Coordinates of C-alpha atoms and ligand atoms in Angstrom, one line a residue:
X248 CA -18.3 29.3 8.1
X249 CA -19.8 30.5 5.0
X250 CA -18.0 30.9 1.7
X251 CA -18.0 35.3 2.5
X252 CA -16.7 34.9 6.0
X253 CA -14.5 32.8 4.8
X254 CA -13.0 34.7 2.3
X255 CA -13.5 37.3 5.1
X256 CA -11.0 35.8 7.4
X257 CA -8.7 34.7 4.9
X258 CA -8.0 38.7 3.6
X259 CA -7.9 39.1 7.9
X260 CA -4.5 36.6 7.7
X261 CA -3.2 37.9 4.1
X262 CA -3.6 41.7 5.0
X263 CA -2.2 41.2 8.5
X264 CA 0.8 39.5 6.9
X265 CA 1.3 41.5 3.6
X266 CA 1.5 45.3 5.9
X267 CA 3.9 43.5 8.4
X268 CA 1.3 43.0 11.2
X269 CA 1.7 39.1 11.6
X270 CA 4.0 37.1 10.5
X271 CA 4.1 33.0 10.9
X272 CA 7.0 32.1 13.1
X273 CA 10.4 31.1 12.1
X274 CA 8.5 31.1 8.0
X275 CA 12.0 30.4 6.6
X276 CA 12.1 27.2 8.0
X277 CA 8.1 26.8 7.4
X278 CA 6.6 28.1 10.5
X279 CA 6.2 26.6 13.3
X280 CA 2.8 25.7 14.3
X281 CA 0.2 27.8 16.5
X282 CA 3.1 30.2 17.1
X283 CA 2.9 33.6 15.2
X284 CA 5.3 36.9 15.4
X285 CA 4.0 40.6 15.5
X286 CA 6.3 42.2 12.7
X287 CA 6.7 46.3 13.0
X288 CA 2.9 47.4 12.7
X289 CA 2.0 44.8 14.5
X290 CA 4.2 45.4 17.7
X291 CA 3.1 49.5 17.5
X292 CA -0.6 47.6 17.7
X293 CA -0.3 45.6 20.3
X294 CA 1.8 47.9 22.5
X295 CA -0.9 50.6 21.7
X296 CA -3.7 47.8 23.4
X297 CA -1.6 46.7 26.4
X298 CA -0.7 50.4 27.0
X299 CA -4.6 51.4 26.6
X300 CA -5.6 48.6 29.4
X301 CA -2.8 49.0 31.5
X302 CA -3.4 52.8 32.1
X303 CA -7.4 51.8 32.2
X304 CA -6.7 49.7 35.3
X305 CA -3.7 50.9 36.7
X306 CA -3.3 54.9 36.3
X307 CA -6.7 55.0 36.4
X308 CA -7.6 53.1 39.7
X309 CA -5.6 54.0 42.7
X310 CA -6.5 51.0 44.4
X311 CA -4.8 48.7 41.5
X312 CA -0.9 48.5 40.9
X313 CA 0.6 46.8 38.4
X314 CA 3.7 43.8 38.2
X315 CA 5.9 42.2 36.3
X316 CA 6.6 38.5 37.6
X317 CA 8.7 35.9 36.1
X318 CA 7.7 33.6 33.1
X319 CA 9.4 30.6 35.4
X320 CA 7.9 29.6 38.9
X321 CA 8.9 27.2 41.5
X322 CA 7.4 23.9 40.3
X323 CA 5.3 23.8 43.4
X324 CA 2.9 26.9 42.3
X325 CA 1.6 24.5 39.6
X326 CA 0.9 21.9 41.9
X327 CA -0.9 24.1 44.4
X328 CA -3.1 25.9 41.3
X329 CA -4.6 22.8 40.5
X330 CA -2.7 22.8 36.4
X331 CA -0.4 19.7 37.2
X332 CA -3.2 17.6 37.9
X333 CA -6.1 19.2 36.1
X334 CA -5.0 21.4 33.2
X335 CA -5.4 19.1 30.7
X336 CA -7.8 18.6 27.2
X337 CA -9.5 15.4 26.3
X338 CA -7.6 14.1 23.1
X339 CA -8.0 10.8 20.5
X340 CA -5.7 9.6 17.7
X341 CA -6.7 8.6 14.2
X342 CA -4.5 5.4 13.9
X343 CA -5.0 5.8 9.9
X344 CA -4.4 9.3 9.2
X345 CA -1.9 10.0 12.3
X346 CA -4.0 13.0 13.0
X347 CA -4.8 13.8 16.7
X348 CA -8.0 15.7 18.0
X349 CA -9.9 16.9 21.0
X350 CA -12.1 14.7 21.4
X351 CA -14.8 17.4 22.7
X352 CA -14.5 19.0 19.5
X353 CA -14.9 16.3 17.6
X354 CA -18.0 16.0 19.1
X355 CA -18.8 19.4 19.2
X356 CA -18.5 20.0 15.3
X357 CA -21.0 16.8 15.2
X358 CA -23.5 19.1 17.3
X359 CA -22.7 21.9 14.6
X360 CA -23.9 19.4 12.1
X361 CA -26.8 18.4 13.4
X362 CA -28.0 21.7 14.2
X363 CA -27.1 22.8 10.5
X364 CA -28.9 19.7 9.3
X365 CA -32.2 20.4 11.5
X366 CA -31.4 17.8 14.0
X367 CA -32.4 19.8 16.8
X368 CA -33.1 17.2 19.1
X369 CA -30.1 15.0 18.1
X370 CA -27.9 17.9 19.0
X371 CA -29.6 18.8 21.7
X372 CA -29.3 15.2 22.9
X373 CA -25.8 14.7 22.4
X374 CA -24.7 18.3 23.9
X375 CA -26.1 16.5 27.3
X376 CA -24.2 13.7 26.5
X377 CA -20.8 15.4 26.1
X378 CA -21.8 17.5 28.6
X379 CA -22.6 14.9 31.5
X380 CA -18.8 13.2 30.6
X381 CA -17.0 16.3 30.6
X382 CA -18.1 16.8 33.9
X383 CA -16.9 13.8 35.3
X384 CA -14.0 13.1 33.1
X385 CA -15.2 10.4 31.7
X386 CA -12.8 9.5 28.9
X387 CA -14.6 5.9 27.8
X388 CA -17.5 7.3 27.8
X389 CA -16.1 10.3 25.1
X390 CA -15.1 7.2 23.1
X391 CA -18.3 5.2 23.2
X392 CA -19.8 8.8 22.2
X393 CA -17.8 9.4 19.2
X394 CA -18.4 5.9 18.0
X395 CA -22.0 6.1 18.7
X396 CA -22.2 9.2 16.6
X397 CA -20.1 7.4 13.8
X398 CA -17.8 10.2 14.2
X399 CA -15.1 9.9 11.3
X400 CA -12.0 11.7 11.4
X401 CA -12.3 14.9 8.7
X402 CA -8.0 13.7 7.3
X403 CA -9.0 10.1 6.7
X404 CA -12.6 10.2 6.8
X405 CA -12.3 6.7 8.9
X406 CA -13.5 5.6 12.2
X407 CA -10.3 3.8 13.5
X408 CA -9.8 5.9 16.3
X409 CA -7.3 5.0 19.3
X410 CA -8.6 5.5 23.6
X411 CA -9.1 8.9 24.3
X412 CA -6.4 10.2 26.8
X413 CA -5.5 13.0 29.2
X414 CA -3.1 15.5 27.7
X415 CA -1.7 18.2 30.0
X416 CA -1.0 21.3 28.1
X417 CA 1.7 22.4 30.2
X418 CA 5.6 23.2 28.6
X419 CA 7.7 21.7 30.7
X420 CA 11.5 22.1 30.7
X421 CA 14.6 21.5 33.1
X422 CA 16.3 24.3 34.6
X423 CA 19.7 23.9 36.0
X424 CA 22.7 21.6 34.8
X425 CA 21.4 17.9 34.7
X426 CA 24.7 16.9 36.9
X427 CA 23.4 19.3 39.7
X428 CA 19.7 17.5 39.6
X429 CA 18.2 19.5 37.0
X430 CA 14.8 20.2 38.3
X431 CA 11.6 20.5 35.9
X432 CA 9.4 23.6 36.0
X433 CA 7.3 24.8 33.4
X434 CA 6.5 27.7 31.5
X435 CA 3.7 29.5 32.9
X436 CA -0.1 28.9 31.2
X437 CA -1.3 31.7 32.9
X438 CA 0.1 34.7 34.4
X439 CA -2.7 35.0 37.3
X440 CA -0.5 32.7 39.5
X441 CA 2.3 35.0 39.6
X442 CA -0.1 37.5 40.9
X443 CA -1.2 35.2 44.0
X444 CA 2.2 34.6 44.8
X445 CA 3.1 37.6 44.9
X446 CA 0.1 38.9 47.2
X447 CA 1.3 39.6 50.1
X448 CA 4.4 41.5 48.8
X449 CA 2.6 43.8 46.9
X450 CA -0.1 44.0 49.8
X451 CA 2.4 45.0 52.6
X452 CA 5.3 47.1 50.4
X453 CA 2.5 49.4 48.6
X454 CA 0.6 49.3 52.0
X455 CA -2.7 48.2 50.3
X456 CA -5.6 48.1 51.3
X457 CA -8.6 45.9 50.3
X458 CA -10.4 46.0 47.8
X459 CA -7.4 46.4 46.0
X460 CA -6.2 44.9 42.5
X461 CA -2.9 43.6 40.9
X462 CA -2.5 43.8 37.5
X463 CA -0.4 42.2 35.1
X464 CA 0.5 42.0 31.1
X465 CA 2.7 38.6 30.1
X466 CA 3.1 36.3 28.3
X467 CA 1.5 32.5 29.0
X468 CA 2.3 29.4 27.3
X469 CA 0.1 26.2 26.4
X470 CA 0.7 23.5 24.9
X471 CA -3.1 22.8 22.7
X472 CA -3.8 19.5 21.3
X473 CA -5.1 21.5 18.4
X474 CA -4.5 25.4 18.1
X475 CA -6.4 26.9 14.9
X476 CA -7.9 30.2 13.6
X477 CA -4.9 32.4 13.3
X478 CA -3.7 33.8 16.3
X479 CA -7.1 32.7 18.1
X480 CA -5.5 29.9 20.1
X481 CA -1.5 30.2 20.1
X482 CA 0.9 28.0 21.9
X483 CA 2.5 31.1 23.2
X484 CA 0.3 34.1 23.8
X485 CA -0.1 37.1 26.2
X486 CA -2.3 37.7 28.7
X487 CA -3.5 41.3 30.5
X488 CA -5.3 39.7 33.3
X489 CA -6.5 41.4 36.8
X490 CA -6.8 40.0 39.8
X491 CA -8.6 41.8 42.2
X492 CA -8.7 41.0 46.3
X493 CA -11.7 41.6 48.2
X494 CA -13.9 41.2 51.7
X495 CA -15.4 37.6 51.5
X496 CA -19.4 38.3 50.6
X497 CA -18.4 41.1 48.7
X498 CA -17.2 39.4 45.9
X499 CA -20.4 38.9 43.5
X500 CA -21.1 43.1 43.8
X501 CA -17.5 43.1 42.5
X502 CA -17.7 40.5 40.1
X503 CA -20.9 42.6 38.4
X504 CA -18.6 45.8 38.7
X505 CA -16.1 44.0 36.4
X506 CA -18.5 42.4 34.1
X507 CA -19.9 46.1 33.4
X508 CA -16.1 47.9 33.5
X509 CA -14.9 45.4 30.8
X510 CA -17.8 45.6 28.2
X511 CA -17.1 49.5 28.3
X512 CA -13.5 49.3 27.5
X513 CA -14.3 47.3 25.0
X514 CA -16.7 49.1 23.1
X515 CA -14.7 52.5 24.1
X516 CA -12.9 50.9 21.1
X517 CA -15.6 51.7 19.1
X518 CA -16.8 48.5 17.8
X519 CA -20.3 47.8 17.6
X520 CA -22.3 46.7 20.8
X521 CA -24.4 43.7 18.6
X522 CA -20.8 42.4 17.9
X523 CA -20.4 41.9 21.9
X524 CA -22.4 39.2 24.2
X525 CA -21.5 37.8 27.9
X526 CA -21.6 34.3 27.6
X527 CA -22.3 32.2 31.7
X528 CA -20.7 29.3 32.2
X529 CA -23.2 26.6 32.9
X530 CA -20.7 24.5 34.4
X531 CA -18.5 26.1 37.1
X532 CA -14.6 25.5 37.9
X533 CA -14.4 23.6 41.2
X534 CA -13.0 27.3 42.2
X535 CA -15.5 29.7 40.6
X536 CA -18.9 30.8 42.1
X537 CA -19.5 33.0 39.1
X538 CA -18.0 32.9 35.7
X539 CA -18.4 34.3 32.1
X540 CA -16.9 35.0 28.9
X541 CA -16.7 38.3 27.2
X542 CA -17.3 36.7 23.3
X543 CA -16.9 39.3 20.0
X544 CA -18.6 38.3 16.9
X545 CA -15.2 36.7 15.0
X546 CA -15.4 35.6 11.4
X547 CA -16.7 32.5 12.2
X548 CA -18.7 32.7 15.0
X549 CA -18.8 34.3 18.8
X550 CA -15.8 33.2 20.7
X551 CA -14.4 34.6 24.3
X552 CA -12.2 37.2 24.3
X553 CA -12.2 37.9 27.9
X554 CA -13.3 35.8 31.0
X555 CA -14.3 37.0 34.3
X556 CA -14.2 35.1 37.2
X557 CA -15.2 34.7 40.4
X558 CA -12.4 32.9 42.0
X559 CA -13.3 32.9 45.9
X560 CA -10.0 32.2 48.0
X561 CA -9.2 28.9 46.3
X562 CA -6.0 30.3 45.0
X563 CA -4.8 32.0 48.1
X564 CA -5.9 28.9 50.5
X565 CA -3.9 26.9 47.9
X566 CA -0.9 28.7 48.0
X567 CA -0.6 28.9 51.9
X568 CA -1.4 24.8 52.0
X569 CA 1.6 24.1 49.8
X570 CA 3.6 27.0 50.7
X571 CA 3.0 26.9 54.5
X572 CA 3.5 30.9 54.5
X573 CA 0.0 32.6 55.9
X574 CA -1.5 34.8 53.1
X575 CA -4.1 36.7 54.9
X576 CA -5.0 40.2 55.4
X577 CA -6.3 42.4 58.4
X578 CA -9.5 44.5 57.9
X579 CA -8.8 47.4 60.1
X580 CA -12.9 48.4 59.4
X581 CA -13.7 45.1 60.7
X582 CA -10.7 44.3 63.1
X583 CA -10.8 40.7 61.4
X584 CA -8.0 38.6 60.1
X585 CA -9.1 36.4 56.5
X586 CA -8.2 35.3 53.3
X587 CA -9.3 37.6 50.6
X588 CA -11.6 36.5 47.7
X589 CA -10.7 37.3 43.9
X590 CA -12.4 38.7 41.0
X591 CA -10.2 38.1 38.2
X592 CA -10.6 39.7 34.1
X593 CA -8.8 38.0 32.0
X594 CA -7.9 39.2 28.7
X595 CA -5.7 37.5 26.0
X596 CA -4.0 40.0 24.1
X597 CA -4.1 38.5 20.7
X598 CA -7.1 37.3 20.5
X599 CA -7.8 41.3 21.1
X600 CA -5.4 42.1 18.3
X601 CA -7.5 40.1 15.9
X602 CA -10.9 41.5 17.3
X603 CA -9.6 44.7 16.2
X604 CA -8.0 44.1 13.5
X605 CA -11.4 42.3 11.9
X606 CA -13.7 45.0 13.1
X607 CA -11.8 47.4 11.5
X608 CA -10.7 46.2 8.0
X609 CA -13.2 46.9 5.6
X610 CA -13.0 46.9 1.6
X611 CA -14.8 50.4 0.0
X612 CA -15.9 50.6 -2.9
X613 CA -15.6 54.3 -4.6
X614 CA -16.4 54.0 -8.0
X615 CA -18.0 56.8 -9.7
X616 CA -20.0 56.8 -13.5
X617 CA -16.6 57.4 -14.9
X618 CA -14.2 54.6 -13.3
X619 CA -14.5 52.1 -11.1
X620 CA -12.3 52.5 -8.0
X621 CA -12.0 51.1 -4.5
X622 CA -9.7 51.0 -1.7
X623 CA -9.1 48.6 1.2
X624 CA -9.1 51.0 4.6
X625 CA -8.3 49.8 9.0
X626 CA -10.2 52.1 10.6
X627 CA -9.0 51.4 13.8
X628 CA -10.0 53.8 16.9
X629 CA -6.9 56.8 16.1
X630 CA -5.4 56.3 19.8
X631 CA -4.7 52.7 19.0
X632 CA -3.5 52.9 15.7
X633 CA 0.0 52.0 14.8
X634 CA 1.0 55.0 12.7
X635 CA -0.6 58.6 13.3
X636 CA 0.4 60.2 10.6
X637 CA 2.4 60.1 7.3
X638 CA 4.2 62.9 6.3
X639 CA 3.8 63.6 2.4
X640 CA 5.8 65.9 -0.1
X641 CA 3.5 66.6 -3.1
X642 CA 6.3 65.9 -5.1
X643 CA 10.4 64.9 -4.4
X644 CA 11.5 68.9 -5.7
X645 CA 11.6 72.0 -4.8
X646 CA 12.5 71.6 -1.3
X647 CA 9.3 70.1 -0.6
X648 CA 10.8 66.7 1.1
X649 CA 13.4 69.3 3.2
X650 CA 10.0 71.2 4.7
X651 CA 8.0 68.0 5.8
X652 CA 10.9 66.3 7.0
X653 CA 10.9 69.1 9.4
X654 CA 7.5 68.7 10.2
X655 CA 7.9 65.1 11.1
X656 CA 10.9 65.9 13.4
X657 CA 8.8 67.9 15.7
X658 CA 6.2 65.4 15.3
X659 CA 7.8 62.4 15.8
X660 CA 8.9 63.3 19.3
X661 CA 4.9 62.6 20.1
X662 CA 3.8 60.2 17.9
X663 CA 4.7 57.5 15.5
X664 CA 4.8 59.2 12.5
X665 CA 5.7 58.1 8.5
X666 CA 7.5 59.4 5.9
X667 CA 6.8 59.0 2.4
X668 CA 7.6 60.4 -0.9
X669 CA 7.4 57.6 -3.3
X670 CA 4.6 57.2 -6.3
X671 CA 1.9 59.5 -6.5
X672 CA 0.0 61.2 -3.5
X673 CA -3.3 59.3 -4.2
X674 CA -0.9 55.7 -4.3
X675 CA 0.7 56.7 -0.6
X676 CA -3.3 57.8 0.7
X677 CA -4.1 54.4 -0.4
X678 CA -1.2 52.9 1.4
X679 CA -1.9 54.7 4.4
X680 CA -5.3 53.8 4.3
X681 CA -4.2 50.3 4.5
X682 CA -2.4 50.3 7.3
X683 CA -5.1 52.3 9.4
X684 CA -3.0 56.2 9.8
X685 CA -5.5 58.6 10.4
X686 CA -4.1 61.6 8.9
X687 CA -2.3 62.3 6.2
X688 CA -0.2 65.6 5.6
X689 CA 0.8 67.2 2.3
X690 CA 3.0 69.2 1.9
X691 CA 2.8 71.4 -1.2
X692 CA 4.1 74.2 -2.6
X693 CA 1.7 76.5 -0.5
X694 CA 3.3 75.4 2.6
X695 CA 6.9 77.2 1.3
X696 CA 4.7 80.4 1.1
X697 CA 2.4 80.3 3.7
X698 CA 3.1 77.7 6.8
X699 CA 0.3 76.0 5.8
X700 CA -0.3 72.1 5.0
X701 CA -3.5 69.9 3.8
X702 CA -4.4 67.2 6.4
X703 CA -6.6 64.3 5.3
X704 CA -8.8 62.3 7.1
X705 CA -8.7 58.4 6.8
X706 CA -12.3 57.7 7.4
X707 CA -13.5 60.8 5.4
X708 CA -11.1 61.9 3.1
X709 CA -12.3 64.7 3.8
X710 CA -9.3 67.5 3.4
X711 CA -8.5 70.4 5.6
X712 CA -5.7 73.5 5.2
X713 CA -4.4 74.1 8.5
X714 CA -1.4 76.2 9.9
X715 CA 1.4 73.7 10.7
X716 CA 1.5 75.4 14.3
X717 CA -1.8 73.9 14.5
X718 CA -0.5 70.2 13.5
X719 CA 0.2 69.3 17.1
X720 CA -2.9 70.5 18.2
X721 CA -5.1 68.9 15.6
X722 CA -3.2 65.2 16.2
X723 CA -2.8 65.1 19.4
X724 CA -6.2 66.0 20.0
X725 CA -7.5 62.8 17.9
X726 CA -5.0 60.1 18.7
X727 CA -4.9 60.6 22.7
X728 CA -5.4 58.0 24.9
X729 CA -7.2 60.6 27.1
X730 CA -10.6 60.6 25.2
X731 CA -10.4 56.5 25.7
X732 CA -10.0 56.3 28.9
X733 CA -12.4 59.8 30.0
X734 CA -15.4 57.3 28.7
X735 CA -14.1 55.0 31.3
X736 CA -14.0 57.6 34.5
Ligands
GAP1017 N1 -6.2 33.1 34.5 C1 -7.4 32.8 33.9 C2 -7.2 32.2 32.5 O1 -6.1 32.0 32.1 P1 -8.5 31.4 30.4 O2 -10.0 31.5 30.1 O3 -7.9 30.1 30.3 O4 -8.4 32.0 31.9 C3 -8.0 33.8 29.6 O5 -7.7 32.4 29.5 C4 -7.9 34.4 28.2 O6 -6.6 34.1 27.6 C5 -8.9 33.9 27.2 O7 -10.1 34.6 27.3 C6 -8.3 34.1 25.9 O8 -8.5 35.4 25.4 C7 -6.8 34.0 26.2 N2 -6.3 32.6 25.7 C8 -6.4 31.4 26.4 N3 -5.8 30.5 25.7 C9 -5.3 31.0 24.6 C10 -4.6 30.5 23.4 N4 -4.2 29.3 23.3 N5 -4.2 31.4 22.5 C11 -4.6 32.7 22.6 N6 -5.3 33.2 23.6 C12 -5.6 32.4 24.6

């Protein structure tokens, strides 16, 4: 990361802390690590996103309904899915600094190196390399690799590093009293398999028929060796993922469908299209006939925000191996009985939060030949943002604060709406600015005469007199989800 992009995603952390957007867990007792809490602009934020996607794919789509399983499965679900076995990350010990680290991406930020230093055939060279004992899970071979490459590790700077291991990254815990044979299950690192689970019930009680989807918002839980970057990889996170059933053959058509549906709903948003790439996967899950990632252009680097995946009926076969329960569908158009094949999008929420929240912080600079001035604005997309207006006597007298309190009773019942009447008018613009509220309205001594208030525009600052009878109109218009989702239809 350069030193700007640095500094970039450093005001990213500070801002989203300092305006009560993200805080670091439990920060009395010094955080905890990888785990971050959404304080009260946050939360308005993120319910603003889910609420965005989930009426995209749900009220939108009569063929997808939406559920709500349990964080806690049977045990058994995490056998069938493949995680108790497979879910795990390479990872190697420094015996001298105590420091652990995947050992891919210790490897990995040696590619970046070499490619930085104009090694393009060493890094070309050693990409192969990792690539070729990833795919077999070769764990010595990741060893012999790192020492090869004199790999050092960045806390000590020495190369006395222990075998490299397995490490699954499910939580597990014990449910039930230990004198009744407490039985381990684990919170859930995805929430997709509550979905397959769940298939058939959804299938026959909302009499669906395929192609059809099931949607879901939830939270998911892993346990990474290393989680860094903010709120980029979390130990506990939430996911909005899709998965959506379909006629075997028909699932690459579908898979394309989803790839093109998701890039629009992200740039609906209104971030720029350069700042959005599909990324393949060259290397395919044992499961997937098709994969890729949806990456945004983060601070340091493009990094998946989304995957889609073409899943085919692995998860479905799975679950009726280990469950013994058929989980099959009849095709009335083709009078055939099968297991459905899955296109899934899946989406992590925060990693979405920060997308947004970096694409839409910028710094202005306003200075004029007489003073130098600036402001720090979120211009987030109005129907997402947390706040949608502030409400703003010019000054605390003349029954100025009694008239806009009155206007933010009837507006409140709409939107999330602020009230503010401390420091001068210019101070609480800037404040607004800063936490992304489109509009601002003043209330001034006009208003007592003539029903009429300024509004002012975040992006513009542009300022308009309108008739408060027109308020609801003017907001409502801007902030709606509607106009979102109409670029979806
Ligand atoms: N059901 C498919 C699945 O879980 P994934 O690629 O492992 O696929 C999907 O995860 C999305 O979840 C990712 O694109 C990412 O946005 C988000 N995600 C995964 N691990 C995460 C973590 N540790 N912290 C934050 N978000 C994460």
């Amino acid at each position: 990361m350069s030193k700007q992009t640095d500094d970039f995603f450093k005001n990213i952390i500070s801002h989203a802390k300092e305006y009560g957007f993200v805080f670091p867990s439990s920060e009395i007792y010094d955080g905890l690590s990888a785990v971050y809490d959404y304080g009260q602009l946050g939360a308005e934020l993120k319910n603003n996103l889910k609420s965005y996607w989930w009426k995209s794919m749900v009220q939108l789509h009569e063929n997808i309904v939406g559920i709500d399983a349990a964080i806690f499965m049977h045990p058994t679900t995490w056998k069938a899915s493949g995680h108790v076995d497979g879910f795990n990350d390479p990872m190697i010990d420094n015996k001298d600094s105590k420091k652990r680290y995947r050992a891919d991406q210790l490897i990995e930020d040696k590619i970046y190196r070499y490619e930085k230093d104009g090694k393009t055939d060493k890094a070309k060279q050693l990409q192969q390399d990792l690539d070729a004992a990833l795919a077999v899970d070769d764990l010595a071979r990741l060893k012999s690799i790192i020492e090869e490459h004199a790999i050092v590790c960045p806390m000590s700077g020495t190369k006395n590093w222990t075998e490299v291991r397995q490490f699954n990254l499910m939580f597990a815990t014990q449910m039930g009293a230990m004198a009744d044979g407490a039985e381990q299950v684990y919170l859930r690192p995805e929430t997709a398999q509550g979905i397959f689970v769940n298939f058939l019930n959804v299938q026959k009680t909302g009499r669906m028929k395929i192609p059809f989807g099931i949607a879901q918002i939830g939270k998911a839980f892993r346990n990474e060796v290393i989680a860094r970057q903010f709120i980029m990889r979390m130990r506990e996170f939430e996911q909005m993922e899709l998965q959506f059933f379909v006629r075997p053959g028909t699932e690459l058509q579908w898979y394309e469908h989803w790839k093109e549906m998701r890039l629009k709903w992200h740039l609906a948003l209104g971030a720029d299209k350069a700042k959005y790439r599909f990324h393949d996967h060259v290397k395919l899950a044992h499961y997937a006939n098709a994969a890729v990632d949806v990456e945004y252009e983060f601070p340091f680097g493009f990094k998946e925000v989304e995957g889609i995946h073409s899943r085919t009926d692995f998860d479905l076969k799975q679950h009726q191996e280990f469950s013994g329960k058929k989980l099959q569908y009849f095709d009335p158009e083709i009078n055939q009985n099968y297991t459905p094949y899955v296109v899934e999008t899946s989406i992590g929420l925060d990693r979405l939060f920060l997308s947004v929240l970096a694409n839409s912080l910028v710094q202005e600079d306003l200075s004029t030949d007489e003073k130098s001035d600036s402001r720090v604005v979120l211009k987030f997309h109005p129907a997402i943002a947390p706040v949608k207006a502030a409400v703003l006597p010019l000054t605390k007298k003349d029954g100025l604060p009694d008239k806009a309190r009155s206007i933010m009773n009837t507006l409140k019942l709409d939107y999330n709406v602020q009230y503010d009447e401390k420091d001068s008018i210019g101070k609480r613009y800037r404040r607004q600015d800063a936490i992304g509220t489109p509009f601002c309205i003043t209330v001034d001594h006009q208003t007592l005469e003539d029903d009429t208030v300024t509004i002012r525009h975040r992006d513009s600052m542009q300022q308009e007199r309108v008739a408060i009878g027109e308020l609801e109109r003017i907001i409502g218009d801007l902030v709606s989800l509607n106009k979102l989702l109409k670029q979806l239809m």
